[in-house]
JSON list of C-alpha atoms in Angstrom, two decimals:
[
{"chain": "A", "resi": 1, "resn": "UNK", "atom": "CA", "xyz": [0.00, 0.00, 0.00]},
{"chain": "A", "resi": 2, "resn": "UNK", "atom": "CA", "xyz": [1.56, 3.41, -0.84]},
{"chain": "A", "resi": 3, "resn": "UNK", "atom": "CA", "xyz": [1.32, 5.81, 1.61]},
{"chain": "A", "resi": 4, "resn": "UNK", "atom": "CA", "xyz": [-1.66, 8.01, 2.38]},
{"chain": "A", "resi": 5, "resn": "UNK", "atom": "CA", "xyz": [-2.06, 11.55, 1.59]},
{"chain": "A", "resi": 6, "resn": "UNK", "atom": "CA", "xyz": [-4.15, 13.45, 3.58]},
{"chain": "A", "resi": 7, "resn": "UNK", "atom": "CA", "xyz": [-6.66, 16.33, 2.61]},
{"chain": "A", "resi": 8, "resn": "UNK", "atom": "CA", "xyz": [-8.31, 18.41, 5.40]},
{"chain": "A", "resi": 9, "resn": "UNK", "atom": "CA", "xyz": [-11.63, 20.09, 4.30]},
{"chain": "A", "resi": 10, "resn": "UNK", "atom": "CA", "xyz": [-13.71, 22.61, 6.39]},
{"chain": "A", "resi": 11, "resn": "UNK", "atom": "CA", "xyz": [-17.83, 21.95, 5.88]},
{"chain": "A", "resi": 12, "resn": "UNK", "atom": "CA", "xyz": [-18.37, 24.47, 3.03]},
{"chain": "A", "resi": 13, "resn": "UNK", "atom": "CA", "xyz": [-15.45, 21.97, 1.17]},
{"chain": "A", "resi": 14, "resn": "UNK", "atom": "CA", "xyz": [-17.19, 19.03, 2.41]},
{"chain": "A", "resi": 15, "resn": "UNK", "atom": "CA", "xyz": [-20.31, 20.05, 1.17]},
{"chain": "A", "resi": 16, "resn": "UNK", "atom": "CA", "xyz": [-18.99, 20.07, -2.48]},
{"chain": "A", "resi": 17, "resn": "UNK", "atom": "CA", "xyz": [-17.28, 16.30, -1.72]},
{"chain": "A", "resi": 18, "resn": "UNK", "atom": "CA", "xyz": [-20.82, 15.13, -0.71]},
{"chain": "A", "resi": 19, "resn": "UNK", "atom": "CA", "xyz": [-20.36, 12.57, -3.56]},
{"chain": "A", "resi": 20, "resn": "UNK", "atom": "CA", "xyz": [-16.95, 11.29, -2.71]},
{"chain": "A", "resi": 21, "resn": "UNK", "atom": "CA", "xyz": [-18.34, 11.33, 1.08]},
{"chain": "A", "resi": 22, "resn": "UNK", "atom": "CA", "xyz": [-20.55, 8.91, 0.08]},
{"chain": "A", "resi": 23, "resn": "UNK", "atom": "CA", "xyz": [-18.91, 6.54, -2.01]},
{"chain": "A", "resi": 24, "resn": "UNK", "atom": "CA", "xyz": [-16.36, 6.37, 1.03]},
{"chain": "A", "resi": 25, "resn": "UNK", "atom": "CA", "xyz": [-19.79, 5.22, 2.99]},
{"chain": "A", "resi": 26, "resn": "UNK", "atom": "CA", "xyz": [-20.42, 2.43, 0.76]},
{"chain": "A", "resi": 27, "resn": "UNK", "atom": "CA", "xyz": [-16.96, 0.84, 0.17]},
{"chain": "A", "resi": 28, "resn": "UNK", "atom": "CA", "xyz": [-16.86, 1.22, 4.42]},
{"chain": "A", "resi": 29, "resn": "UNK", "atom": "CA", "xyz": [-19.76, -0.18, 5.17]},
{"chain": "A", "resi": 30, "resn": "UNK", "atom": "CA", "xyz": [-20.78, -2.72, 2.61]},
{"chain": "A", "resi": 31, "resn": "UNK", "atom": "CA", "xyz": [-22.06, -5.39, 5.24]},
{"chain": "A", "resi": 32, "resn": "UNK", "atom": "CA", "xyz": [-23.78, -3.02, 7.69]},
{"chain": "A", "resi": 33, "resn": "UNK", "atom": "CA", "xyz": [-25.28, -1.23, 4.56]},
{"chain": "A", "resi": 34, "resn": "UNK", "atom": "CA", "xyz": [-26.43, -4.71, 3.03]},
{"chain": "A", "resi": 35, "resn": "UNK", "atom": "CA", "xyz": [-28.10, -5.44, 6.60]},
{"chain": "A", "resi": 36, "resn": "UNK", "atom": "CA", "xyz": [-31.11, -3.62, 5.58]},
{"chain": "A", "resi": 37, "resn": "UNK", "atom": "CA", "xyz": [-30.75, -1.53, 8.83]},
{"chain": "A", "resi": 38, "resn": "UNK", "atom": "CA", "xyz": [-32.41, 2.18, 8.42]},
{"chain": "A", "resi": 39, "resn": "UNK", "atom": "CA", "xyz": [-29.84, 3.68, 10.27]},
{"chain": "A", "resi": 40, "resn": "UNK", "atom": "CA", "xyz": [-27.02, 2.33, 8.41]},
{"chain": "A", "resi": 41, "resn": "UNK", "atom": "CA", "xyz": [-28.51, 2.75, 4.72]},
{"chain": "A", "resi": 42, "resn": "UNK", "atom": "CA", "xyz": [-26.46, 5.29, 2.74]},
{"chain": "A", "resi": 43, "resn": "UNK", "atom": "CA", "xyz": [-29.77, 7.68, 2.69]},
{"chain": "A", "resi": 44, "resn": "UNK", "atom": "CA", "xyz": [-29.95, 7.90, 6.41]},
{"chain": "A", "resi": 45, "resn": "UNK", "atom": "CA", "xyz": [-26.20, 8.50, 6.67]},
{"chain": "A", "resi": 46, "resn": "UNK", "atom": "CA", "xyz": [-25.87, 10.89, 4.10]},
{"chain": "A", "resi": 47, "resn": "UNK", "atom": "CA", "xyz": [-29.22, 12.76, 6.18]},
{"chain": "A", "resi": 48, "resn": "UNK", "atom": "CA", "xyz": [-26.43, 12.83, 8.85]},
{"chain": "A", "resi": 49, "resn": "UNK", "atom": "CA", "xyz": [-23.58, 14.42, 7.15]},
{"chain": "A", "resi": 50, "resn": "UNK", "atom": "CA", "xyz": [-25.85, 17.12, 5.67]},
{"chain": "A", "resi": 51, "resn": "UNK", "atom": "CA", "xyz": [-27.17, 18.17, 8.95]},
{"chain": "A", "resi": 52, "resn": "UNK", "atom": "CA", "xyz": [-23.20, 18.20, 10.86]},
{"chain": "A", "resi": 53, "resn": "UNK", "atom": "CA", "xyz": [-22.65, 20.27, 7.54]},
{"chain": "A", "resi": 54, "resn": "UNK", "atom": "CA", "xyz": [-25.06, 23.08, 7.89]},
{"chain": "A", "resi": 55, "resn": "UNK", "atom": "CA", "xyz": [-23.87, 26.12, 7.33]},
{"chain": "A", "resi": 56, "resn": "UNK", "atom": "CA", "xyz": [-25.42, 27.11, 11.16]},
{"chain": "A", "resi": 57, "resn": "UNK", "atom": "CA", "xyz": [-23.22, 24.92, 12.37]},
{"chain": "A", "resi": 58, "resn": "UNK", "atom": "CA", "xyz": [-20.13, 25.43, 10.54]},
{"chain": "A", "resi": 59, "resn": "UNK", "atom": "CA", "xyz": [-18.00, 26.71, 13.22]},
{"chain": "A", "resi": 60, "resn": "UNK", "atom": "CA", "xyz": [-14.51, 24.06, 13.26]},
{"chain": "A", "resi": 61, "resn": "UNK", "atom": "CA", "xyz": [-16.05, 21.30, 11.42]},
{"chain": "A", "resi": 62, "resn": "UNK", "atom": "CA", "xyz": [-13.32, 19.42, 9.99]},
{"chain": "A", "resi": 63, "resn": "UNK", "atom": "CA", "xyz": [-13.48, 16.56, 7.49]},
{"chain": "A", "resi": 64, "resn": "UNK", "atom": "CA", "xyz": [-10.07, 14.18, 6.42]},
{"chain": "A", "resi": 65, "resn": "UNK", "atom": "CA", "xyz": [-9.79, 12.61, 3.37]},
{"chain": "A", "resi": 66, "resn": "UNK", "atom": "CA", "xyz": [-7.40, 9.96, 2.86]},
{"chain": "A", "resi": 67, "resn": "UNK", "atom": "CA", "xyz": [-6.17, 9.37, -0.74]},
{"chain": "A", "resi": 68, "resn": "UNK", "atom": "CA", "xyz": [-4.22, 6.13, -1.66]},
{"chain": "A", "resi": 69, "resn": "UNK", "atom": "CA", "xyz": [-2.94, 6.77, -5.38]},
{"chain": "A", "resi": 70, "resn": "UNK", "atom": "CA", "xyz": [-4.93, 9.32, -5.56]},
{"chain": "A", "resi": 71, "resn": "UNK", "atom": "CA", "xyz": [-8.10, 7.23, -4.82]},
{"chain": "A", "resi": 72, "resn": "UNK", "atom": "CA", "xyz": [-10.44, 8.05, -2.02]},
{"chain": "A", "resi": 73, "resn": "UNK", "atom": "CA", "xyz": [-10.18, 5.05, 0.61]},
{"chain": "A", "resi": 74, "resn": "UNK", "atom": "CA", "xyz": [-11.28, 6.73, 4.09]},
{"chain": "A", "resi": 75, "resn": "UNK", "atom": "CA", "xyz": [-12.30, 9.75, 5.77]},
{"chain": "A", "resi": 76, "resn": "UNK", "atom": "CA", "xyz": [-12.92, 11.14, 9.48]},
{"chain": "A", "resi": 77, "resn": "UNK", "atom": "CA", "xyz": [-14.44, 14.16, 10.35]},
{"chain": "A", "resi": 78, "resn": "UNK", "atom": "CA", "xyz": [-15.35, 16.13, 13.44]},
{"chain": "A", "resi": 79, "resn": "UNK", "atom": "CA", "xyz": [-16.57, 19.27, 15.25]},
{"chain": "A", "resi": 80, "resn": "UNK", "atom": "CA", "xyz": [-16.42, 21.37, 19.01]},
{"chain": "A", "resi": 81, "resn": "UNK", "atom": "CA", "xyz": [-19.04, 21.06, 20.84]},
{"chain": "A", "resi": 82, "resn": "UNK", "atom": "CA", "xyz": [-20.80, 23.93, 21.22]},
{"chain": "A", "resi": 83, "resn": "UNK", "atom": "CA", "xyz": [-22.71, 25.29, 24.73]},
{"chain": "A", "resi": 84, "resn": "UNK", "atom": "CA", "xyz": [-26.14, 22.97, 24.80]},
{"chain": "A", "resi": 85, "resn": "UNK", "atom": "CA", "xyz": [-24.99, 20.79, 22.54]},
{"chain": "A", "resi": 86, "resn": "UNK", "atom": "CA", "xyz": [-27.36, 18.16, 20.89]},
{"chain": "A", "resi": 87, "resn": "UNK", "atom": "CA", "xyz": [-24.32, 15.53, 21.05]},
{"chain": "A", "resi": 88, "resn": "UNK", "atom": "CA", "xyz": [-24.62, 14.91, 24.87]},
{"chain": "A", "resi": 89, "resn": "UNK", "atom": "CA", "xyz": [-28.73, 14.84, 24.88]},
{"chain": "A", "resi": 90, "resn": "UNK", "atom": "CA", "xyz": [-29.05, 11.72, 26.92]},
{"chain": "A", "resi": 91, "resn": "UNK", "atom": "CA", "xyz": [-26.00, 11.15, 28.71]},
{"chain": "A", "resi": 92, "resn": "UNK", "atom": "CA", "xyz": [-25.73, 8.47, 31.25]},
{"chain": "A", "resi": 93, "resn": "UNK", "atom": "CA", "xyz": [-22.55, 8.68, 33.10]},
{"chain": "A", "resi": 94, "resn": "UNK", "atom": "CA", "xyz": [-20.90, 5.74, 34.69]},
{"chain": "A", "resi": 95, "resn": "UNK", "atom": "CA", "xyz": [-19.67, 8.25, 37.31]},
{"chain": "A", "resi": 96, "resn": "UNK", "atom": "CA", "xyz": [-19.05, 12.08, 37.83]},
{"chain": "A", "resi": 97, "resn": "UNK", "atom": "CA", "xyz": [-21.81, 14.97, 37.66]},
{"chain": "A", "resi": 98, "resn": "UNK", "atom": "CA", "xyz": [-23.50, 15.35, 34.04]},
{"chain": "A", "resi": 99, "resn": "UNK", "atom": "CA", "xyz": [-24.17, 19.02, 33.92]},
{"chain": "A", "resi": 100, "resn": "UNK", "atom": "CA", "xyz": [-20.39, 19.93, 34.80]},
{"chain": "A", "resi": 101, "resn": "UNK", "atom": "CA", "xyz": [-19.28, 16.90, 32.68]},
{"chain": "A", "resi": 102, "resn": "UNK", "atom": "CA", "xyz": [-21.44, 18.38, 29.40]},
{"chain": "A", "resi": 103, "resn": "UNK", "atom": "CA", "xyz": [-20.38, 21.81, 30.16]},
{"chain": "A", "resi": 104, "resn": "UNK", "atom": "CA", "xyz": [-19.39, 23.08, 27.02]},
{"chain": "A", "resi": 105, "resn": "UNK", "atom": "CA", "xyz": [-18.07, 26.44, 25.25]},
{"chain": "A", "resi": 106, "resn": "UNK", "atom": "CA", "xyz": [-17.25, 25.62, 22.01]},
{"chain": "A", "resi": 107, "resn": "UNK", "atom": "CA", "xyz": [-13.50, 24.85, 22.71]},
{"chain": "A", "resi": 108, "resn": "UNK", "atom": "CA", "xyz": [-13.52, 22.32, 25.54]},
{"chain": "A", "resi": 109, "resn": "UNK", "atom": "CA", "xyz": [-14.52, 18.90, 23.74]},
{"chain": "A", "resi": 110, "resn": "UNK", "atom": "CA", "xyz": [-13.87, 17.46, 20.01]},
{"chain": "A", "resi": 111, "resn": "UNK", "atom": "CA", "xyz": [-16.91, 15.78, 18.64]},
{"chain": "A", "resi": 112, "resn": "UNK", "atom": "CA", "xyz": [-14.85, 13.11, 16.45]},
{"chain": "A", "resi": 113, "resn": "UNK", "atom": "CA", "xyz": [-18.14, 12.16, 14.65]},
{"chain": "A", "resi": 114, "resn": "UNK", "atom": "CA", "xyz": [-16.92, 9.49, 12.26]},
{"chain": "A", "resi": 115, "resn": "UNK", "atom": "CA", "xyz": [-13.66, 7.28, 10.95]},
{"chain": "A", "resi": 116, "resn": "UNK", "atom": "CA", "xyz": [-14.13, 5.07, 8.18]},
{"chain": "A", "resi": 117, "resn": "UNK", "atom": "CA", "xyz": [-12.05, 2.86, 6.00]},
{"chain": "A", "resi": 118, "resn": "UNK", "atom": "CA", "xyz": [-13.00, 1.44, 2.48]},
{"chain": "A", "resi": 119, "resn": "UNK", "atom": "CA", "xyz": [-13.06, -2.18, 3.06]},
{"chain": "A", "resi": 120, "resn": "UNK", "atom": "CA", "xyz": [-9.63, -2.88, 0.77]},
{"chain": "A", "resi": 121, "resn": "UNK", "atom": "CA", "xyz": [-8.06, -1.15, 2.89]},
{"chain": "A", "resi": 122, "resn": "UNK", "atom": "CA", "xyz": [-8.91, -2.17, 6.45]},
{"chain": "A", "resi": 123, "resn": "UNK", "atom": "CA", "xyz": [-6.77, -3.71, 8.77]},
{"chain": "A", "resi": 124, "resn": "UNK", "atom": "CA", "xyz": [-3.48, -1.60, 7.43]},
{"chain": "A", "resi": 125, "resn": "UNK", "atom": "CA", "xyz": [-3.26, 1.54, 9.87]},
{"chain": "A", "resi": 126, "resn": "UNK", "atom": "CA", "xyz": [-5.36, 3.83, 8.34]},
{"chain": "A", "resi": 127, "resn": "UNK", "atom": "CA", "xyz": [-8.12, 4.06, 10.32]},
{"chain": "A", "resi": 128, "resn": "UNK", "atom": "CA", "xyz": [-5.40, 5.00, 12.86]},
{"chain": "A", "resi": 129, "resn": "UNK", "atom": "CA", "xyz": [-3.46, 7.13, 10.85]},
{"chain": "A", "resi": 130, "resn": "UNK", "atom": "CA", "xyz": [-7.34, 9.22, 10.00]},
{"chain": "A", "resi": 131, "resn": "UNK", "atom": "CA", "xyz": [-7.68, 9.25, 13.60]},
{"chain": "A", "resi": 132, "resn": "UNK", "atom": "CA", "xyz": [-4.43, 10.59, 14.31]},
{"chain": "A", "resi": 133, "resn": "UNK", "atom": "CA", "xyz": [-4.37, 13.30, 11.24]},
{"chain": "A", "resi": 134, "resn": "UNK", "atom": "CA", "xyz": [-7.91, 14.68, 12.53]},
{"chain": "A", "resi": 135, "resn": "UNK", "atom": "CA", "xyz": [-6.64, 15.14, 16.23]},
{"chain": "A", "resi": 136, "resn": "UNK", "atom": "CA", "xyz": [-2.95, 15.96, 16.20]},
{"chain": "A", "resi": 137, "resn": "UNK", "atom": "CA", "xyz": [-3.67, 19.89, 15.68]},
{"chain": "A", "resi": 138, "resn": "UNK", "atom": "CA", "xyz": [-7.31, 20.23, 17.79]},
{"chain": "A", "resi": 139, "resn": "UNK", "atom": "CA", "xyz": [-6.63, 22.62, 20.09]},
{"chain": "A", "resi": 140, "resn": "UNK", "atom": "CA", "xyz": [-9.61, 21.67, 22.55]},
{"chain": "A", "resi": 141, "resn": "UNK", "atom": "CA", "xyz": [-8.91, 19.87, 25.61]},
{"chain": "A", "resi": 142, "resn": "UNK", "atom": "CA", "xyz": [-10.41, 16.70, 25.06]},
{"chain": "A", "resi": 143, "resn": "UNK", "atom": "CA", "xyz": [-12.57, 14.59, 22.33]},
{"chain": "A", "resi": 144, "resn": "UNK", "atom": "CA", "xyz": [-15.30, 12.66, 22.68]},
{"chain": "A", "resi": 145, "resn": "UNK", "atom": "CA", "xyz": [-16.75, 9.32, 20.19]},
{"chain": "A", "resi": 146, "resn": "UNK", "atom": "CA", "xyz": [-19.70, 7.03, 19.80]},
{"chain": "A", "resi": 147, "resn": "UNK", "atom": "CA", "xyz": [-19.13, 3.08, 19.48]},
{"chain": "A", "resi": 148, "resn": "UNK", "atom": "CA", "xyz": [-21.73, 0.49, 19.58]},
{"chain": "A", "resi": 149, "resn": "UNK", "atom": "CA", "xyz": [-20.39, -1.69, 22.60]},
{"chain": "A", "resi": 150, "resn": "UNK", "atom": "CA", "xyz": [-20.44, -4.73, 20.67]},
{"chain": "A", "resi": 151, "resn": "UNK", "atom": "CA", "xyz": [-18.66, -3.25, 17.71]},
{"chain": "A", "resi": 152, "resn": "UNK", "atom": "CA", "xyz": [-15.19, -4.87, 19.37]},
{"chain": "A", "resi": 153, "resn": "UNK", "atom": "CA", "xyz": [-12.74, -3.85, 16.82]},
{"chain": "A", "resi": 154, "resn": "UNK", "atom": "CA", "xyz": [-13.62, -0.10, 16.86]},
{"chain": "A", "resi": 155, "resn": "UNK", "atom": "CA", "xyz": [-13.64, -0.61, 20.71]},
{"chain": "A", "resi": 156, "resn": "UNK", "atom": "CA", "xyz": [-10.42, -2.48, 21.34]},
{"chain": "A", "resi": 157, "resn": "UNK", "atom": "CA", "xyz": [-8.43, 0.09, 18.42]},
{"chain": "A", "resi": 158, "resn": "UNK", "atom": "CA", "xyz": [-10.20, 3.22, 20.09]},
{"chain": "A", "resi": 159, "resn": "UNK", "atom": "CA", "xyz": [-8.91, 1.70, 24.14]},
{"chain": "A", "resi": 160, "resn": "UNK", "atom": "CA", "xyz": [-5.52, 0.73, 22.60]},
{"chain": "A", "resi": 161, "resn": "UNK", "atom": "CA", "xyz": [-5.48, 4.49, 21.21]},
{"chain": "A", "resi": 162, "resn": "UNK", "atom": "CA", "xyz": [-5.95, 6.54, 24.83]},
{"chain": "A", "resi": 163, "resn": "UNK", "atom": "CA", "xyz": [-10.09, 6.58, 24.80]},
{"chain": "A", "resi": 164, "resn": "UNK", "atom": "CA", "xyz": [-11.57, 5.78, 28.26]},
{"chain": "A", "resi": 165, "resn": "UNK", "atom": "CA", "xyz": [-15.44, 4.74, 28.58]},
{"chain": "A", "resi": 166, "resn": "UNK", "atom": "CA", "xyz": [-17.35, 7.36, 30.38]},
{"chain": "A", "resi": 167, "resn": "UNK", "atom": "CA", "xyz": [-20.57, 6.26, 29.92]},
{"chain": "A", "resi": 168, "resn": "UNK", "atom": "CA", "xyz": [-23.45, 5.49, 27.60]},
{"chain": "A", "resi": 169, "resn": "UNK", "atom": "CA", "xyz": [-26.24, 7.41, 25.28]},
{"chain": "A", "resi": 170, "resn": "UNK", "atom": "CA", "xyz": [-28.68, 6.56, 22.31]},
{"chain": "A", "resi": 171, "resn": "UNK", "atom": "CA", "xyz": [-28.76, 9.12, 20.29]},
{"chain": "A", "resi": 172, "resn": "UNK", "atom": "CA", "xyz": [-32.12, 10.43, 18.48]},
{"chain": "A", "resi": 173, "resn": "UNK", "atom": "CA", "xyz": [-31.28, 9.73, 15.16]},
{"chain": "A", "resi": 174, "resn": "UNK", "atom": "CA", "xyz": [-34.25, 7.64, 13.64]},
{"chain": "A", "resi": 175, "resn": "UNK", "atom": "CA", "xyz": [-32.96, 3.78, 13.94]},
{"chain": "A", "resi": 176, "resn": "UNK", "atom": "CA", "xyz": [-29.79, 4.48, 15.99]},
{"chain": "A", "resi": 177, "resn": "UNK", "atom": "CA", "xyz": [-28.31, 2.04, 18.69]},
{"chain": "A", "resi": 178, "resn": "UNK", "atom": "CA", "xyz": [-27.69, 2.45, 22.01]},
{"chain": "A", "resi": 179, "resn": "UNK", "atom": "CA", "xyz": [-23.68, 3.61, 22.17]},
{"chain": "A", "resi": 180, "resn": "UNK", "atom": "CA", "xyz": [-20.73, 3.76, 24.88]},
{"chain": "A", "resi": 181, "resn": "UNK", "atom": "CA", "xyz": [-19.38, 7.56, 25.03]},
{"chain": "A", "resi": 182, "resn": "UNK", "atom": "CA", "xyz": [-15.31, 7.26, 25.18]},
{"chain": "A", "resi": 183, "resn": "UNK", "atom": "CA", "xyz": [-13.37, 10.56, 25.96]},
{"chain": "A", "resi": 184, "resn": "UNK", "atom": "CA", "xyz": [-9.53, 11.21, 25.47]},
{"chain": "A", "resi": 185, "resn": "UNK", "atom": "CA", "xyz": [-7.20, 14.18, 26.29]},
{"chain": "A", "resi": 186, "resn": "UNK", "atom": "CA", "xyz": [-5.93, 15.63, 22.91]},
{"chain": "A", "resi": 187, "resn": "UNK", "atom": "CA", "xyz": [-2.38, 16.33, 22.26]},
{"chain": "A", "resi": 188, "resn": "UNK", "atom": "CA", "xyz": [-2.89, 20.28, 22.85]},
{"chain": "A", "resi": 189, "resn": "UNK", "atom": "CA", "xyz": [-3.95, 20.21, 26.11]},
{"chain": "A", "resi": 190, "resn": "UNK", "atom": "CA", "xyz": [-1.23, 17.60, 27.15]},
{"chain": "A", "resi": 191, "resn": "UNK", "atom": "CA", "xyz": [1.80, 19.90, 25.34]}
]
């Protein structure tokens, strides 16, 4: 595999890669796409990326492209949460206070939102490298990331990559699962 080169997009730019976005999607998610699942069909998920894209909610969204030859073969993207966020609607702490835990300004926690790898790809670092491309220059304190508890590989790469479980949530998107909330201290605030 030749190395990946990495594009950084802000959501205006995403907006006008809604196609490549997509066909990212399906080459990531063939099986959980082919599952029939309404939450995971291509429709729903594209719903998803056009509402974090919204111009109202613009402010530091970030999307990573990763190009192998100059083919598209995974993305991550993210935002900061801002006060009252929608993201933490829900919550269910294993431990700790809620309101001061949520407590957000719009620079305090990293929403990473998504990481995805076209299925040729898998199982070679990328999803890491993504990962590490999106965060290495966040300057918020902390991020935050969904995983479905019994989605093990996500889960063991995201524990074996600094993320701590903090709790639990289901968010309100029509069809979604119940998911474990994992938190990490990003390189900024360590540095």
């Amino acid at each position: 595999m030749s190395a990946p080169e990495f594009s950084r997009y802000d959501a205006d730019q995403a907006r006008g890669l809604r196609a490549t976005v997509e066909e990212i999607y399906r080459r990531s998610y063939v099986e959980s796409i082919a599952s029939g699942e309404l939450f995971d069909s291509p429709t729903e998920f594209m719903a998803r990326f056009d509402a974090y894209t919204e111009p109202h909610r613009t402010r530091g969204f970030e999307l990573v492209i990763a190009r192998i030859d100059g083919e598209p073969a995974g993305q991550t993207w993210g935002w900061p949460l801002a006060p009252n966020a929608g993201w933490w609607r829900g919550l269910r702490l294993d431990s700790g206070d809620v309101d001061e835990f949520t407590a957000e300004n719009g620079f305090r926690t990293f929403a990473l939102s998504e990481i995805m790898v076209c299925e040729e790809y898998a199982g070679r670092g990328l999803g890491h490298a993504l990962h590490d491309e999106l965060l290495r220059a966040r300057p918020e304190r902390r991020a935050t990331l969904l995983v479905e508890p019994d989605n093990l590989r996500a889960y063991n790469a995201y524990r074996k990559w600094g993320w701590e479980r903090v709790g639990s949530l289901q968010p309100s998107w029509p069809g979604a699962p119940s998911l474990d909330v994992l938190i990490r201290e990003l390189p900024a605030a360590t540095g």
